Coordinates of C-alpha atoms in Angstrom, one line a residue:
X1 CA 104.3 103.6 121.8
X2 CA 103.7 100.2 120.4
X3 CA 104.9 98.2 117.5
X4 CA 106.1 100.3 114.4
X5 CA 103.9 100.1 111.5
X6 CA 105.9 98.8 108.1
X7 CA 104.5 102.2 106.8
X8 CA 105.0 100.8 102.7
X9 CA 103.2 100.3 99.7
X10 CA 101.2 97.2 98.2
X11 CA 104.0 97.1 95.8
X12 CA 106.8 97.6 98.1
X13 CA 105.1 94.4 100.5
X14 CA 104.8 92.4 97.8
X15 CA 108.5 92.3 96.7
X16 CA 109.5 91.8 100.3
X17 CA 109.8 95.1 101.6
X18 CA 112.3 96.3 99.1
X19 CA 111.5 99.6 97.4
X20 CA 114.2 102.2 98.0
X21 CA 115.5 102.3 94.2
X22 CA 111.6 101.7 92.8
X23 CA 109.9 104.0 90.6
X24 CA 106.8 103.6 88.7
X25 CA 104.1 105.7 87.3
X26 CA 101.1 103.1 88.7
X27 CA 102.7 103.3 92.5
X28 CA 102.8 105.5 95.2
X29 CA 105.9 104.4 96.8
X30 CA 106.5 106.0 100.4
X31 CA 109.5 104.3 100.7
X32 CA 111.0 106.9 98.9
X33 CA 109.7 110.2 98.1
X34 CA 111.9 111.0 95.1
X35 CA 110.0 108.1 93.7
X36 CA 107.0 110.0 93.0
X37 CA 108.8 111.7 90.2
X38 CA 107.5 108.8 88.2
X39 CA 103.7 109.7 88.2
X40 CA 102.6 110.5 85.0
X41 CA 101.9 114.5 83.9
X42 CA 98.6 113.6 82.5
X43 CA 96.9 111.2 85.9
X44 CA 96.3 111.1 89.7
X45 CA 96.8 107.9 91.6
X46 CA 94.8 106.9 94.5
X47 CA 95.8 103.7 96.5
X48 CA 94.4 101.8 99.5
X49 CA 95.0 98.7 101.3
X50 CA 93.0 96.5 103.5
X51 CA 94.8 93.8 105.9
X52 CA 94.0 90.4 107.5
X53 CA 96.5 88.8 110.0
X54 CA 96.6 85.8 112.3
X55 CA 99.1 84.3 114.2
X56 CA 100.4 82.2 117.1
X57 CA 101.9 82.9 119.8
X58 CA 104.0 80.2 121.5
X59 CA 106.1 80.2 124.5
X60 CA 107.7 76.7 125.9
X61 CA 104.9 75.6 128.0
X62 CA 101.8 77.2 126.4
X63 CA 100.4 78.9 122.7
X64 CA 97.8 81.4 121.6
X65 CA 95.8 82.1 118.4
X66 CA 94.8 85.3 117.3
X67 CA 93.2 87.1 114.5
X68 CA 93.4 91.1 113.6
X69 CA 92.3 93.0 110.5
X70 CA 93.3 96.7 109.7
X71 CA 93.5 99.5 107.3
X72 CA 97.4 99.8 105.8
X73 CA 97.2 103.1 103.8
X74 CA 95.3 105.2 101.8
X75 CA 97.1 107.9 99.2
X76 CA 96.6 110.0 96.6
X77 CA 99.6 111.3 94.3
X78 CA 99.5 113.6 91.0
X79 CA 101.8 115.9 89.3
X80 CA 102.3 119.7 89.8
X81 CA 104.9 120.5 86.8
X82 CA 106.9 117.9 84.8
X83 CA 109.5 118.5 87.5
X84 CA 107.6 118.6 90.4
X85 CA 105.1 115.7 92.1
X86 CA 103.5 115.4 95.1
X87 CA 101.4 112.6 97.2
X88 CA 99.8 112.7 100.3
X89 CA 98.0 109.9 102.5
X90 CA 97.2 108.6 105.8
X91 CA 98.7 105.3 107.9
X92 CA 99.2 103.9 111.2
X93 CA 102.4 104.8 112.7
X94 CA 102.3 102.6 115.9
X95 CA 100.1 100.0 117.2
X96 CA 99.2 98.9 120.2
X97 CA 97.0 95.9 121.5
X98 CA 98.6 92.9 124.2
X99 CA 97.0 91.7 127.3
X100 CA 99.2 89.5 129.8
X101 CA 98.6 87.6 132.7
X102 CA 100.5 86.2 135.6
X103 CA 99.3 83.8 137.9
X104 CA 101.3 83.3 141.5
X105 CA 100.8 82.3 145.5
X106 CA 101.7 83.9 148.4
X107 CA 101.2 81.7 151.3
X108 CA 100.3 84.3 153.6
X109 CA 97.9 86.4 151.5
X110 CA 96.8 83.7 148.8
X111 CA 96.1 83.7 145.3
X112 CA 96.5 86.4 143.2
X113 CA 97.4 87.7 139.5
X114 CA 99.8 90.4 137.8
X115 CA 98.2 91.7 134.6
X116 CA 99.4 94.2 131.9
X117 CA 97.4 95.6 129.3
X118 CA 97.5 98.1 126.2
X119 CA 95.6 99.2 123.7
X120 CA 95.4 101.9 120.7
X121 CA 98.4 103.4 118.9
X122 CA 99.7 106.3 116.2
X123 CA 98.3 107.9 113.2
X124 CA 100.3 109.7 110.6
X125 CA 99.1 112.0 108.0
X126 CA 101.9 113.1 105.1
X127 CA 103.0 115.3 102.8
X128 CA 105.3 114.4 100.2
X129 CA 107.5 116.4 97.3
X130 CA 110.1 115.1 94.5
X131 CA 111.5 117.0 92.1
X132 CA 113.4 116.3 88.8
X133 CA 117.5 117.4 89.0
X134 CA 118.5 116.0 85.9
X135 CA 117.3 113.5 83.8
X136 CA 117.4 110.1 86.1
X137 CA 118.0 112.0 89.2
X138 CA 115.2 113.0 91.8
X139 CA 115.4 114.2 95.4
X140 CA 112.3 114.2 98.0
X141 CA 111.0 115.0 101.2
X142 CA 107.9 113.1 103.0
X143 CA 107.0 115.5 105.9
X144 CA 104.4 113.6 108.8
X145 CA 102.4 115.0 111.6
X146 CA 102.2 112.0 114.1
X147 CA 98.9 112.2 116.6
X148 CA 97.4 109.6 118.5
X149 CA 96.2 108.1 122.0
X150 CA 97.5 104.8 123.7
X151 CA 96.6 103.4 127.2
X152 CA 98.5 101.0 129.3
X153 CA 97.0 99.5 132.4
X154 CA 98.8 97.5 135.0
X155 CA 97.3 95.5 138.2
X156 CA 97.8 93.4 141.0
X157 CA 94.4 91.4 141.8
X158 CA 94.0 89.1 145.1
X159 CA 91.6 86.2 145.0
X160 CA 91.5 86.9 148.8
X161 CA 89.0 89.6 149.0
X162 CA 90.2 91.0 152.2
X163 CA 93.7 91.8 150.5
X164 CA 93.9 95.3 149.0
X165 CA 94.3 95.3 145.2
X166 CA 95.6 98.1 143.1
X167 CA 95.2 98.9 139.4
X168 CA 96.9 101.6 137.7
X169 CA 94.9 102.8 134.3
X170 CA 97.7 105.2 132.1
X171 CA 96.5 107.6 129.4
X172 CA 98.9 108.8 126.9
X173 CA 98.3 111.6 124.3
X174 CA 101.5 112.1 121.9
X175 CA 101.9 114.1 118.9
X176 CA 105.2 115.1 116.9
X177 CA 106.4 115.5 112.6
X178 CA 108.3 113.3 110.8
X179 CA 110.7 113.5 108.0
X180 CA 112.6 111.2 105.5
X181 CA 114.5 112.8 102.7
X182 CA 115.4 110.5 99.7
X183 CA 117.0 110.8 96.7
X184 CA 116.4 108.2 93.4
X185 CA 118.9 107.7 90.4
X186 CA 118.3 105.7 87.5
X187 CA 121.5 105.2 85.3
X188 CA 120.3 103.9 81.5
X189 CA 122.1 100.7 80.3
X190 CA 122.2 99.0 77.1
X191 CA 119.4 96.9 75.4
X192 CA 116.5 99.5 77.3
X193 CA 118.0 98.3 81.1
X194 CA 118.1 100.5 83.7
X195 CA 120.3 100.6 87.2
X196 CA 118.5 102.2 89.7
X197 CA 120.1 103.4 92.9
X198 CA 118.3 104.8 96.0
X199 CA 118.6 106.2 99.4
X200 CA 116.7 107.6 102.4
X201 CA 117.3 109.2 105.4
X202 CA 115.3 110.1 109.0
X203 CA 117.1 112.6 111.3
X204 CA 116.5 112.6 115.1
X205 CA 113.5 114.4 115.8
X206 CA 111.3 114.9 119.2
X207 CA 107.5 113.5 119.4
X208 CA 105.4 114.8 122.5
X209 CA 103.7 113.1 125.1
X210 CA 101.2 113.8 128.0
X211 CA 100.8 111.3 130.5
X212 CA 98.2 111.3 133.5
X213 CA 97.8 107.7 135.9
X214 CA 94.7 106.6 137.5
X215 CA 95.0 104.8 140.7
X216 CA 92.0 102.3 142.4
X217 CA 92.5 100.5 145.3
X218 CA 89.8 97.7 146.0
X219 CA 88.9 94.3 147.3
X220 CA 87.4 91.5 145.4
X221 CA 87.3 91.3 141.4
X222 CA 87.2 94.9 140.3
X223 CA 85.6 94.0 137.0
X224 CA 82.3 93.1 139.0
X225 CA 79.1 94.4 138.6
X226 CA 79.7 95.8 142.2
X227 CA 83.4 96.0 143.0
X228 CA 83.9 97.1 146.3
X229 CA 86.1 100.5 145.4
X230 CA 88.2 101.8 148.2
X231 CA 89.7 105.0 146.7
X232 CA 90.8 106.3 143.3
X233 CA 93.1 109.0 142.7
X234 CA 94.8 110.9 140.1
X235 CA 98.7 110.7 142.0
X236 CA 99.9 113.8 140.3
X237 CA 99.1 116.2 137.3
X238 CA 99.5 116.0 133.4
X239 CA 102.6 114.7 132.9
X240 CA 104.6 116.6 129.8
X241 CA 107.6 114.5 128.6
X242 CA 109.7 114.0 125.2
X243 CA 110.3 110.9 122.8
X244 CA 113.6 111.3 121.2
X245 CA 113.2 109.5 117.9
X246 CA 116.0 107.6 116.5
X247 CA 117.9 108.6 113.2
X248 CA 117.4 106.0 110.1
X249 CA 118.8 105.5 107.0
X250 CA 118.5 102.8 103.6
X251 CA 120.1 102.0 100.6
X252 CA 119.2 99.9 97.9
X253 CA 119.7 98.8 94.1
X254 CA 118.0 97.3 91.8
X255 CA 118.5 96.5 87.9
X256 CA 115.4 96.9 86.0
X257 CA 113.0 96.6 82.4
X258 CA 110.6 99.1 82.1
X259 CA 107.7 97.0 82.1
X260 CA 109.4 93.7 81.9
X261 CA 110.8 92.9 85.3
X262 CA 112.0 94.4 88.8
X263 CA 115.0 92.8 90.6
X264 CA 116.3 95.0 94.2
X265 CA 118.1 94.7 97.2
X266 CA 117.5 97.0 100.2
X267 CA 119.4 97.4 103.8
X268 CA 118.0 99.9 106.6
X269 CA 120.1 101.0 110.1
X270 CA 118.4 102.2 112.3
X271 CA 119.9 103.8 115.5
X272 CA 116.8 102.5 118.2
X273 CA 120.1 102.3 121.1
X274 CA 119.5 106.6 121.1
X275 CA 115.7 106.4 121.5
X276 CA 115.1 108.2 125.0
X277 CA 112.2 108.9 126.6
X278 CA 112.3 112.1 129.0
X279 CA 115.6 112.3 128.4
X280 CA 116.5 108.1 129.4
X281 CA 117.2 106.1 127.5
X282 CA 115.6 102.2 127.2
X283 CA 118.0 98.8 127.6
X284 CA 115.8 96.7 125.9
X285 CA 116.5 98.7 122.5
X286 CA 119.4 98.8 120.2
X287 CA 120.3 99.2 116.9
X288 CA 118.0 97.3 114.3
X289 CA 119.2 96.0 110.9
X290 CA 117.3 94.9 107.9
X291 CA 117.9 93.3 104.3
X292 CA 115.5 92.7 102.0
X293 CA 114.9 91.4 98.6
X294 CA 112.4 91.1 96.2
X295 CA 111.5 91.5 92.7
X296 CA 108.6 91.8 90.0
X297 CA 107.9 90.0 86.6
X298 CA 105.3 91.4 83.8
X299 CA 105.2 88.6 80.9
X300 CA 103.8 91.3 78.7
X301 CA 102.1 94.9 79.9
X302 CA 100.4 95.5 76.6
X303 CA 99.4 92.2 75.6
X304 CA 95.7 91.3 74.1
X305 CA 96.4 87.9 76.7
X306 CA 95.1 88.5 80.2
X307 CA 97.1 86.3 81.7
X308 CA 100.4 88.0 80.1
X309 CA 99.6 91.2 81.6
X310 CA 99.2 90.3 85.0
X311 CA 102.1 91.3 87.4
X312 CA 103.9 88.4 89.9
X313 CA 105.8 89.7 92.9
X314 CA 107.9 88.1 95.1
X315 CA 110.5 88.5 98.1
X316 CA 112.3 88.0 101.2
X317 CA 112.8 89.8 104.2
X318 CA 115.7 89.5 107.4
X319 CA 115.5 91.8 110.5
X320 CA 117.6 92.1 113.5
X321 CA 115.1 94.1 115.4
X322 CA 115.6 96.8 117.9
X323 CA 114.2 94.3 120.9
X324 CA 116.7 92.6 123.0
X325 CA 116.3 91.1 126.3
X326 CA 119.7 89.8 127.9
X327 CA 122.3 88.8 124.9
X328 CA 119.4 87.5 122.7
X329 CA 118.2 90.4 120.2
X330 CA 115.2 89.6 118.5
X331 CA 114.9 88.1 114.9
X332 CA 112.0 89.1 112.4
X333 CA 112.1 86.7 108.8
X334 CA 109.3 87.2 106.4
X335 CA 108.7 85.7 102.8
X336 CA 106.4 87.7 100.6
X337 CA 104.5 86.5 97.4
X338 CA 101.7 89.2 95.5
X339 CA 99.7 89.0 92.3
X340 CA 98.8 92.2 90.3
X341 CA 95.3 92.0 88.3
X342 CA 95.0 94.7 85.8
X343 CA 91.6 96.0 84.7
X344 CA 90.7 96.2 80.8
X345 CA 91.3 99.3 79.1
X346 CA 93.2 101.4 82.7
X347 CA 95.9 100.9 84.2
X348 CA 93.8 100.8 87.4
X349 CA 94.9 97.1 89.0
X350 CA 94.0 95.0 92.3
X351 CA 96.7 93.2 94.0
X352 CA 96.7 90.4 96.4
X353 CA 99.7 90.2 98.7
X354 CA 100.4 87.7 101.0
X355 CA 103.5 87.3 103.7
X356 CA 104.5 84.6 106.3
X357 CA 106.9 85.5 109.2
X358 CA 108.3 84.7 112.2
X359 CA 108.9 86.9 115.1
X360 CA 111.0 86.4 118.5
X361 CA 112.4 82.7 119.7
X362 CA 112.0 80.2 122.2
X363 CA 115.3 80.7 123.9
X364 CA 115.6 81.8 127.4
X365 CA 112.2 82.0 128.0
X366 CA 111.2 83.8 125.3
X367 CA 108.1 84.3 122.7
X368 CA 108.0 83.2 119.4
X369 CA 105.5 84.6 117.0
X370 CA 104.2 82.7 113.4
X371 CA 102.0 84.8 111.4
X372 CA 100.0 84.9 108.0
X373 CA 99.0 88.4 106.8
X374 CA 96.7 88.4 103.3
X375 CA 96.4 92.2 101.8
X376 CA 94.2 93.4 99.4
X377 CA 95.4 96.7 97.4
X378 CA 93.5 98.9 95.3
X379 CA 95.3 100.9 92.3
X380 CA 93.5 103.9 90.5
X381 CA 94.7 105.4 88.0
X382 CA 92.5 108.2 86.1
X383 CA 93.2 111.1 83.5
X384 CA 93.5 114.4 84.2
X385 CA 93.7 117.5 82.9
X386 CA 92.8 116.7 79.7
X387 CA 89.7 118.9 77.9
X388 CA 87.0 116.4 76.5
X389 CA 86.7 117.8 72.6
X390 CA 83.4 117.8 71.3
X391 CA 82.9 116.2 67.2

């Protein structure tokens, strides 16, 4: 279905993925829905982020530059009751966009070249609910409806334009929900400290898919303005099938200031080695693990200094993902830096997050990936239900 979206926050990016045991009333964290608890009784968030990203790709022998710009998110989150908040939103779930070609001889038929393409990907639209247990303790619930369209194409092309090619063009139309449960506690300290403790969890669920293959045999280059087409065929009907999703779960801690400073660390299992696909499973997943760390640092929120008020983010990020070809799984490492720029007189802010990574090795005749991603995330935060009094 593509590569999984990191499905987070500005503020969550910015501090290198962490955000399990975050709460705050100016961020719509989905990395945690009892997080939400934190809006305040009297405003409604909205929050959007825009993303550029290029990278490299390199294997042994040859590299490639690339480019791609996207939209993250965009949410909305408010309170019900004094116990009770709620958020919804819209993000990609998957994405999908590669195009790979093989060049080889055979010295009886010639010339010829393997190519695989794929393009489009996921959308999911969410609900999500916390509510207030006690004082410090929150529980929540982010339920998704996943929808989308993704096509894969795959062909054999012969210079020799008396050899038969063949190209196979796939559609795929797949929709399934989603749910994380997580639950938030934040345990007051001396000197106005707090130790904040948080967890999630994804169950296994089923996602949907119809699949129907188009099959054209011709000679010569098919993408010329006359291909000579010798048949096309649809080789059987809709296909139905399942995705069994893998289960997921996170932990993480953190030791905080209210409005002073942010310190966590998060890890995330997830069980990718039980992902199936009508009912088989796939070799090349297994298991992936991540740790992250991060943190945020506020000289001073309600300072008549600009410069004091403005937030600094900052973090790290190490993934064992669920790829692995042979013995050699694949590695993800990202380092995260972000700046928060508060407006006068709101809390409304615009943050600027940026992350390097790596991706993949050059072992065994493998990829390696180097990006640069620059985000830019919007913040609003307006008043409501208040009555305007007239003097």
């Amino acid at each position: 279905m593509g590569d999984m979206s990191l499905r987070s926050s500005g503020a969550v990016l910015g501090m290198g993925h962490v955000g399990y045991a975050l709460q705050s009333a100016t961020v719509i964290n989905f990395a945690n829905p009892a997080s939400y608890i934190a809006f305040d009784t009297l405003s409604c968030l909205v929050e959007g982020a825009f993303s550029i990203k290029t990278h490299t790709l390199r294997t042994g022998v040859v590299s490639q530059k690339g480019t791609t710009a996207y939209i993250d998110y965009l949410s909305i989150g408010t309170s019900i009751t004094k116990w009770w908040k709620t958020a919804i939103g819209y993000q990609p779930f998957t994405n999908m966009t590669y195009d790979v070609t093989i060049s080889d001889t055979i010295a009886s038929l010639g010339s010829y070249e393997t190519t695989y393409s794929g393009n489009g990907g996921l959308n999911e639209i969410y609900w999500g609910n916390a509510f207030q247990l006690c004082k410090g303790l929150s529980i929540g619930i982010n339920a998704s409806f996943i929808f989308g369209k993704y096509e894969k194409s795959r062909a054999l092309n012969f210079e020799n334009s008396n050899v038969v090619s063949v190209q196979i063009d796939g559609t795929n139309r797949t929709k399934g929900f989603y749910l994380t449960a997580g639950l938030q506690y934040m345990a007051p300290i001396k000197n106005k400290y707090l130790i904040g403790i948080g967890a999630v969890y994804t169950p296994l669920l089923k996602f949907w898919n119809k699949n129907i293959d188009l099959i054209t045999t011709y000679l010569g280059d098919i993408n010329a303005i006359s291909p000579t087409l010798l048949d096309t065929l649809y080789p059987q009907e809709e296909v139905k099938k399942t995705y069994q999703m893998p289960q997921s779960a996170g932990i993480g801690l953190s030791w905080i200031k209210p409005d002073k400073f942010h310190l966590e660390v998060d890890f995330t299992w997830t069980n990718w080695s039980k992902y199936k696909e009508a009912g088989v499973r796939d070799t090349v997943l297994t298991d992936s693990y991540k740790f992250a760390f991060g943190g945020s640092f506020t000289p001073k929120y309600n300072s008549s200094n600009y410069f004091a008020r403005i937030t600094w983010n900052v973090g790290a990020n190490y993934e064992l993902t669920r790829l692995k070809f042979g013995n050699t799984q694949i590695e993800r490492f990202g380092i995260n830096f972000g700046v928060v720029f508060p407006l006068k007189k709101t809390k409304t802010c615009l943050g600027v997050i940026l992350e390097y990574g790596q991706i993949g090795t050059l072992k065994n005749d493998l990829i390696k990936e180097n990006y640069f991603s620059v985000m830019l995330n919007v913040r609003l935060h307006e008043k409501w239900y208040q009555r305007i009094k007239l003097d």
